[in-house]
């Protein structure tokens, strides 16, 4: 199953989109909040259910102990977003000042995410936040560079407005070059269109020279629920956003499957520290309050 990283040129609905895709997946799924600017799901959608003792920051300390420790810590720091444990969250940073501690953690975390996708059949969605560049490359501290580079698919989230497209034009070519030179290939880049502006999918594709692989509607009620939690809006699971999100997960899967066949990727090498990871994950299952 694919590891899909969602990014934006500016705040553009990345977290809402990632949450919608994670909850809409027909398979077990995981949302990894890897935005160095901080995660918002624990305080928003989960209404503070997840304490500060859970989350991404603790993986950095574990990684300094060793790769085995990081894989084990990953299993300990997942939070189940449903009673069945099929929708999991790796909560993000509570303080952006913590981001510097993760610079050497991102490559190992990327390996763990791919094991969970490849071996356990999870759909993985990464909230990678806003793209930050340094001399035309992904910034080593302000972006989870290795996670984005090695993703099976990178979705640049854009709105159908002139302002959003203008901002996206400044980052899409460097991002494409980054994936071509240091990542899984320039063709791993696509667009996720939030359809609340005048520009349609074909116009956005033409403007940014990249394919719109999926679209989600602008849905203020659903977006407010994802941002603040509380009671879901009436008809939420059957509403426009979640219907579109279910379609989007299928489009993501189809695109990445075609790409894997075309690229004929060799199997990822198995490393010793990941050998017992899936067993640890099955034992822990993800905490829930």
Tab-separated table of N, CA and C in Angstrom, residues 3-7 124-128 147-148 151-156:
chain	number	residue	atom	x	y	z
A	3	UNK	N	2.642	4.995	0.638
A	3	UNK	CA	2.928	6.062	1.591
A	3	UNK	C	2.744	7.363	0.819
A	4	UNK	N	1.772	8.165	1.226
A	4	UNK	CA	1.424	9.394	0.522
A	4	UNK	C	1.712	10.588	1.416
A	5	UNK	N	2.568	11.496	0.949
A	5	UNK	CA	2.891	12.709	1.696
A	5	UNK	C	2.099	13.879	1.132
A	6	UNK	N	1.435	14.625	1.994
A	6	UNK	CA	0.693	15.811	1.597
A	6	UNK	C	1.458	17.044	2.043
A	7	UNK	N	1.633	17.988	1.116
A	7	UNK	CA	2.369	19.221	1.390
A	7	UNK	C	1.604	20.386	0.777
A	124	UNK	N	-0.814	4.828	4.343
A	124	UNK	CA	-0.101	5.805	5.165
A	124	UNK	C	-0.262	7.193	4.538
A	125	UNK	N	-0.738	8.126	5.350
A	125	UNK	CA	-0.836	9.518	4.913
A	125	UNK	C	0.028	10.372	5.845
A	126	UNK	N	0.911	11.161	5.255
A	126	UNK	CA	1.841	11.987	6.013
A	126	UNK	C	1.450	13.450	5.838
A	127	UNK	N	1.134	14.099	6.951
A	127	UNK	CA	0.931	15.542	6.945
A	127	UNK	C	2.309	16.176	7.088
A	128	UNK	N	2.884	16.587	5.957
A	128	UNK	CA	4.236	17.146	5.958
A	128	UNK	C	4.234	18.666	6.002
A	147	UNK	N	11.234	11.861	4.547
A	147	UNK	CA	9.905	11.263	4.451
A	147	UNK	C	9.239	11.668	3.145
A	148	UNK	N	9.365	12.937	2.774
A	148	UNK	CA	8.787	13.417	1.520
A	148	UNK	C	9.507	12.798	0.322
A	151	UNK	N	8.524	9.090	-0.273
A	151	UNK	CA	7.106	8.745	-0.368
A	151	UNK	C	6.797	8.156	-1.741
A	152	UNK	N	5.830	7.262	-1.783
A	152	UNK	CA	5.387	6.704	-3.063
A	152	UNK	C	4.658	7.743	-3.889
A	153	UNK	N	4.032	8.698	-3.207
A	153	UNK	CA	3.301	9.759	-3.882
A	153	UNK	C	3.380	11.011	-3.020
A	154	UNK	N	3.649	12.148	-3.654
A	154	UNK	CA	3.647	13.437	-2.968
A	154	UNK	C	2.529	14.274	-3.584
A	155	UNK	N	1.559	14.647	-2.757
A	155	UNK	CA	0.438	15.457	-3.218
A	155	UNK	C	0.623	16.893	-2.748
A	156	UNK	N	0.771	17.798	-3.690
A	156	UNK	CA	0.788	19.221	-3.382
A	156	UNK	C	-0.665	19.679	-3.318
